[in-house]
Every structure is written in C-alpha cells, then in structure tokens.
Amino acid sequence: DAGITQSPRHKVTETGTPVTLRCHQTENHRYMYWYRQDPGHGLRLIHYSYGVKDTDKGEVSDGYSVSRSKTEDFLLTLESATSSQTSVYFCAISEGQGLDTQYFGPGTRLTVL
Amino acid sequence: GENVEQHPSTLSVQEGDSAVIKCTYSDSASNYFPWYKQELGKGPQLIIDIRSNVGEKKDQRIAVTLNKTAKHFSLHITETQPEDSAVYFCAADYSSASKIIFGSGTRLSIRP
C-alpha cells in the first residue's frame, strides 16, 4: 500500500461522538486525500491537502474537518458522528495533482450506531 | 457537471474469456484516466492508466482504450483468471478542480 497506514482500521462509535481517523505516509508526497466508499457510489472525495496546513474541500465535505500539521500525517475528524457517516474511509497520496497517480491506504471501516 | 459513468455494475465471465468495462466522462478537458482494482478488504490499487496523448495502452493481459472525441474509455482483460475477480474502478481527472472523479465500480467475477 505504497507506504501508507491508516488508524484505526476498524471503529464502532455512537451518534454524536467525535471521531478522528489518521493517515500516515512515509513517501514524502505533497498531496493527501480522504475518500469515503459506499455501495453504488464508488469513491467520493471528502477533503484533500496540498501541503502542510493547506487543505481544501471535496464533493462530500459537510460534517468533516481535516488537519495537516506535518507532511506525513493527515487527520480526518467527524466532530459529531452521524449514522450517515457509516462508511469505509480511504486515505490516498500523490506527488502532484491531476495527472499524478494516487496511491491508496488499506482503509478504515467506521460504524456509527 | 463532473461525472464518470461506469458500466456494467456487475460482470461475470468464464475463466479464459475476455472482460470489458466501459466508462464515459463529462469534462472534455480531462487528460488522465487511471483504472484501479480493489480486492476484498483492501484499498484500490492502480493497474493501468492512460493519458490523452495516446489512444491505447497495453500491459500483458490488460489494455485500456481511449476515445477522446466520444469521451469514453474502456478496460479490456484477456484470458481471465480467478485472481482477476475484484471490483474495478475507472477514474478521470478534472484538472480545473484539482481532483480525480471515480466511477461507481464494476464487480467482476470469474467463473471456473
């Protein structure tokens, strides 16, 4: 998985609780992404980062925030988890944007009860 | 708007036969079209990609064709094997938005 780890790999939480997912890379790539994967929807971009402290929204960013204080770490936070945020979350990295290949982590399965 | 449509959603082929998955995209400015394979419980992995300056690219049993005029591209897998069973995703870049849009996926099953 191209030097990408995600933690935790599985999490069950209750509605209304905060949740933070972590993505860690050892490739020193500039770009990092958070996607969610749901049946019938493929992979949808939540947020991405183009450098330390530089982030932008994706197509499904409502209810999520991100932070990147170091090149190697990209955090995804659900401030108050809802059942609609039950999903599998994938982190990806790339050297550049657009035409550069994205490499994916192993995923985090999140269940919000 | 930005959209990538992928068909079929499921595909079952006899081992040894060929499989074809098709995608269409909406942004005429797209220049990069990767294909990913996702096995159960794992993250998507790039298997082949094509850029807009070529019409076809081949890597052993896998090939991708691109028709920019019609805005569609296809993945071809020949001599299918059991290990080809997985979910396949196409994608297209939308450089104006600095992102890649994914299709909804095709679950490919290889029958013995």
Short mmCIF file of C-alpha atoms in Angstrom, two decimals:
data_model
loop_
_atom_site.label_atom_id
_atom_site.label_comp_id
_atom_site.label_asym_id
_atom_site.label_seq_id
_atom_site.Cartn_x
_atom_site.Cartn_y
_atom_site.Cartn_z
CA ASP A 1 0.00 0.00 0.00
CA ALA A 2 2.78 2.39 -1.02
CA GLY A 3 3.92 3.33 2.50
CA ILE A 4 0.50 4.43 3.72
CA THR A 5 -1.03 3.37 7.01
CA GLN A 6 -4.42 4.22 8.44
CA SER A 7 -5.54 4.00 12.02
CA PRO A 8 -7.68 2.68 13.40
CA ARG A 9 -8.59 0.01 10.86
CA HIS A 10 -11.98 -0.57 12.43
CA LYS A 11 -14.07 1.59 14.74
CA VAL A 12 -17.55 1.44 16.16
CA THR A 13 -18.88 4.59 17.78
CA GLU A 14 -22.16 6.15 18.82
CA THR A 15 -24.07 9.00 17.23
CA GLY A 16 -22.91 12.39 18.47
CA THR A 17 -19.41 11.38 19.49
CA PRO A 18 -16.27 12.89 17.91
CA VAL A 19 -14.08 10.60 15.83
CA THR A 20 -10.62 11.15 14.39
CA LEU A 21 -9.06 8.97 11.72
CA ARG A 22 -5.36 9.14 10.98
CA CYS A 23 -3.44 8.68 7.77
CA HIS A 24 0.33 8.36 7.87
CA GLN A 25 2.65 8.22 4.85
CA THR A 26 6.36 7.52 4.50
CA GLU A 27 6.63 8.61 0.84
CA ASN A 28 7.01 12.36 1.45
CA HIS A 29 4.26 13.04 -1.10
CA ARG A 30 2.82 16.55 -1.16
CA TYR A 31 -0.83 15.67 -1.75
CA MET A 32 -3.04 13.69 0.60
CA TYR A 33 -6.72 12.85 0.22
CA TRP A 34 -9.60 11.45 2.22
CA TYR A 35 -12.33 9.48 0.42
CA ARG A 36 -15.35 7.61 1.58
CA GLN A 37 -16.59 4.49 -0.15
CA ASP A 38 -20.25 3.48 -0.11
CA PRO A 39 -22.08 0.86 -2.17
CA GLY A 40 -23.18 2.26 -5.52
CA HIS A 41 -21.18 5.48 -5.11
CA GLY A 42 -17.62 4.45 -5.73
CA LEU A 43 -15.07 6.69 -4.06
CA ARG A 44 -16.08 10.22 -3.18
CA LEU A 45 -13.60 12.90 -2.16
CA ILE A 46 -14.13 14.43 1.29
CA HIS A 47 -11.12 16.74 1.67
CA TYR A 48 -7.63 16.95 0.36
CA SER A 49 -4.38 18.63 1.28
CA TYR A 50 -1.75 20.15 -1.00
CA GLY A 51 0.79 20.86 1.72
CA VAL A 52 1.26 21.39 5.44
CA LYS A 53 -1.68 23.45 6.72
CA ASP A 54 -3.09 23.70 3.17
CA THR A 55 -6.40 21.92 2.69
CA ASP A 56 -9.49 22.17 0.51
CA LYS A 57 -12.95 20.66 0.33
CA GLY A 58 -14.10 17.81 -1.83
CA GLU A 59 -17.59 16.91 -3.01
CA VAL A 60 -18.85 15.48 0.32
CA SER A 61 -17.14 17.65 2.95
CA ASP A 62 -20.16 18.51 5.14
CA GLY A 63 -19.72 17.14 8.66
CA TYR A 64 -15.97 16.56 8.25
CA SER A 65 -12.87 18.58 9.02
CA VAL A 66 -9.21 17.86 8.36
CA SER A 67 -5.82 18.94 9.58
CA ARG A 68 -2.28 18.51 8.34
CA SER A 69 0.41 19.74 10.71
CA LYS A 70 3.17 17.54 9.24
CA THR A 71 3.87 16.29 5.73
CA GLU A 72 3.39 12.68 6.78
CA ASP A 73 0.11 12.95 8.71
CA PHE A 74 -3.40 13.86 7.55
CA LEU A 75 -6.23 13.68 10.08
CA LEU A 76 -9.94 13.40 9.34
CA THR A 77 -12.32 14.45 12.11
CA LEU A 78 -16.03 13.85 12.44
CA GLU A 79 -16.98 16.45 15.03
CA SER A 80 -20.29 14.75 15.87
CA ALA A 81 -20.69 11.43 14.12
CA THR A 82 -24.00 10.54 12.45
CA SER A 83 -25.27 7.21 11.12
CA SER A 84 -24.94 8.55 7.56
CA GLN A 85 -21.19 8.69 8.11
CA THR A 86 -21.00 4.92 8.48
CA SER A 87 -18.66 4.02 5.65
CA VAL A 88 -15.22 2.82 4.67
CA TYR A 89 -12.72 5.66 4.62
CA PHE A 90 -9.64 5.63 2.44
CA CYS A 91 -6.63 7.86 2.51
CA ALA A 92 -4.64 8.42 -0.67
CA ILE A 93 -1.43 10.22 -1.57
CA SER A 94 0.12 11.61 -4.73
CA GLU A 95 3.25 13.53 -5.62
CA GLY A 96 1.30 16.12 -7.57
CA GLN A 97 -2.27 16.80 -8.55
CA GLY A 98 -4.46 15.95 -11.53
CA LEU A 99 -2.24 13.83 -13.75
CA ASP A 100 -0.34 12.19 -10.92
CA THR A 101 -1.23 8.70 -9.74
CA GLN A 102 -2.97 8.39 -6.40
CA TYR A 103 -1.95 5.55 -4.09
CA PHE A 104 -4.42 4.30 -1.54
CA GLY A 105 -4.14 3.11 2.04
CA PRO A 106 -5.84 -0.02 3.43
CA GLY A 107 -8.95 1.78 4.66
CA THR A 108 -10.81 2.32 7.93
CA ARG A 109 -14.22 0.80 8.45
CA LEU A 110 -16.31 3.14 10.61
CA THR A 111 -19.68 2.19 12.02
CA VAL A 112 -21.82 4.84 13.73
CA LEU A 113 -24.63 3.36 15.80
CA GLY B 1 -21.04 18.76 -14.16
CA GLU B 2 -18.17 16.49 -13.20
CA ASN B 3 -19.23 12.90 -13.70
CA VAL B 4 -17.83 9.50 -14.63
CA GLU B 5 -20.29 6.75 -15.52
CA GLN B 6 -19.18 3.13 -15.40
CA HIS B 7 -20.87 0.05 -16.88
CA PRO B 8 -21.70 -2.66 -16.12
CA SER B 9 -22.01 -2.66 -12.34
CA THR B 10 -21.53 -6.43 -12.26
CA LEU B 11 -19.90 -8.74 -14.78
CA SER B 12 -19.47 -12.49 -14.76
CA VAL B 13 -17.26 -14.22 -17.33
CA GLN B 14 -15.97 -17.72 -17.87
CA GLU B 15 -12.34 -18.26 -16.97
CA GLY B 16 -10.24 -17.75 -20.07
CA ASP B 17 -12.72 -15.39 -21.71
CA SER B 18 -12.31 -11.62 -22.05
CA ALA B 19 -13.92 -8.94 -19.91
CA VAL B 20 -14.65 -5.36 -20.95
CA ILE B 21 -15.63 -2.48 -18.67
CA LYS B 22 -16.65 0.88 -20.11
CA CYS B 23 -16.62 4.40 -18.73
CA THR B 24 -17.76 7.76 -20.01
CA TYR B 25 -16.76 11.16 -18.67
CA SER B 26 -18.23 14.61 -18.94
CA ASP B 27 -15.28 17.01 -18.84
CA SER B 28 -13.65 17.43 -22.25
CA ALA B 29 -10.53 18.81 -20.52
CA SER B 30 -9.77 15.51 -18.76
CA ASN B 31 -6.32 14.19 -19.66
CA TYR B 32 -5.64 11.32 -17.27
CA PHE B 33 -7.63 8.11 -16.91
CA PRO B 34 -6.49 5.56 -14.31
CA TRP B 35 -8.02 2.17 -13.57
CA TYR B 36 -7.97 0.66 -10.09
CA LYS B 37 -8.54 -2.87 -8.85
CA GLN B 38 -9.90 -3.40 -5.36
CA GLU B 39 -9.79 -6.77 -3.67
CA LEU B 40 -11.94 -7.58 -0.68
CA GLY B 41 -10.84 -5.75 2.44
CA LYS B 42 -8.11 -3.78 0.69
CA GLY B 43 -7.60 -0.34 -0.76
CA PRO B 44 -7.80 0.29 -4.52
CA GLN B 45 -4.59 -0.38 -6.42
CA LEU B 46 -3.64 1.17 -9.75
CA ILE B 47 -3.47 -1.45 -12.50
CA ILE B 48 -3.11 0.71 -15.61
CA ASP B 49 -3.57 4.30 -16.69
CA ILE B 50 -3.71 6.22 -19.94
CA ARG B 51 -3.10 9.84 -20.81
CA SER B 52 -4.88 11.78 -23.51
CA ASN B 53 -1.99 11.81 -25.96
CA VAL B 54 -2.41 8.07 -26.72
CA GLY B 55 -5.41 6.01 -27.79
CA GLU B 56 -4.42 2.65 -26.36
CA LYS B 57 -2.09 1.18 -23.77
CA LYS B 58 -1.39 -2.45 -23.02
CA ASP B 59 0.25 -4.27 -20.13
CA GLN B 60 0.28 -8.05 -20.52
CA ARG B 61 -3.36 -9.19 -20.30
CA ILE B 62 -4.72 -5.74 -19.54
CA ALA B 63 -5.37 -2.97 -22.05
CA VAL B 64 -7.10 0.38 -21.95
CA THR B 65 -8.51 2.28 -24.92
CA LEU B 66 -9.44 5.95 -25.02
CA ASN B 67 -11.74 7.80 -27.40
CA LYS B 68 -11.49 11.50 -26.57
CA THR B 69 -13.96 12.55 -29.22
CA ALA B 70 -16.66 10.35 -27.76
CA LYS B 71 -15.38 10.90 -24.18
CA HIS B 72 -15.23 7.26 -23.27
CA PHE B 73 -12.54 4.78 -22.27
CA SER B 74 -12.55 1.04 -21.66
CA LEU B 75 -10.64 -1.62 -19.75
CA HIS B 76 -10.03 -4.93 -21.50
CA ILE B 77 -8.86 -8.03 -19.64
CA THR B 78 -8.00 -11.03 -21.81
CA GLU B 79 -7.56 -14.67 -20.79
CA THR B 80 -9.24 -14.01 -17.47
CA GLN B 81 -8.07 -15.89 -14.40
CA PRO B 82 -9.63 -16.45 -10.96
CA GLU B 83 -7.36 -13.82 -9.42
CA ASP B 84 -8.94 -11.20 -11.70
CA SER B 85 -12.09 -11.39 -9.57
CA ALA B 86 -12.37 -8.00 -7.84
CA VAL B 87 -14.07 -4.61 -8.07
CA TYR B 88 -12.67 -2.34 -10.76
CA PHE B 89 -12.93 1.45 -10.76
CA CYS B 90 -12.30 3.85 -13.58
CA ALA B 91 -11.48 7.49 -12.96
CA ALA B 92 -10.86 10.73 -14.82
CA ASP B 93 -9.01 13.83 -13.75
CA TYR B 94 -10.70 17.18 -13.53
CA SER B 95 -7.69 19.42 -13.52
CA SER B 96 -9.76 22.58 -13.22
CA ALA B 97 -10.85 21.28 -9.83
CA SER B 98 -7.54 19.60 -8.92
CA LYS B 99 -9.14 16.22 -8.37
CA ILE B 100 -9.97 12.82 -9.79
CA ILE B 101 -13.55 11.60 -10.15
CA PHE B 102 -14.22 7.87 -9.81
CA GLY B 103 -16.81 5.70 -11.47
CA SER B 104 -19.15 3.68 -9.28
CA GLY B 105 -17.27 0.41 -9.81
CA THR B 106 -17.72 -2.95 -11.57
CA ARG B 107 -17.73 -6.20 -9.64
CA LEU B 108 -16.03 -8.76 -11.88
CA SER B 109 -16.49 -12.45 -11.15
CA ILE B 110 -14.58 -15.16 -12.98
CA ARG B 111 -16.43 -18.48 -13.25
CA PRO B 112 -14.28 -21.62 -13.15
#
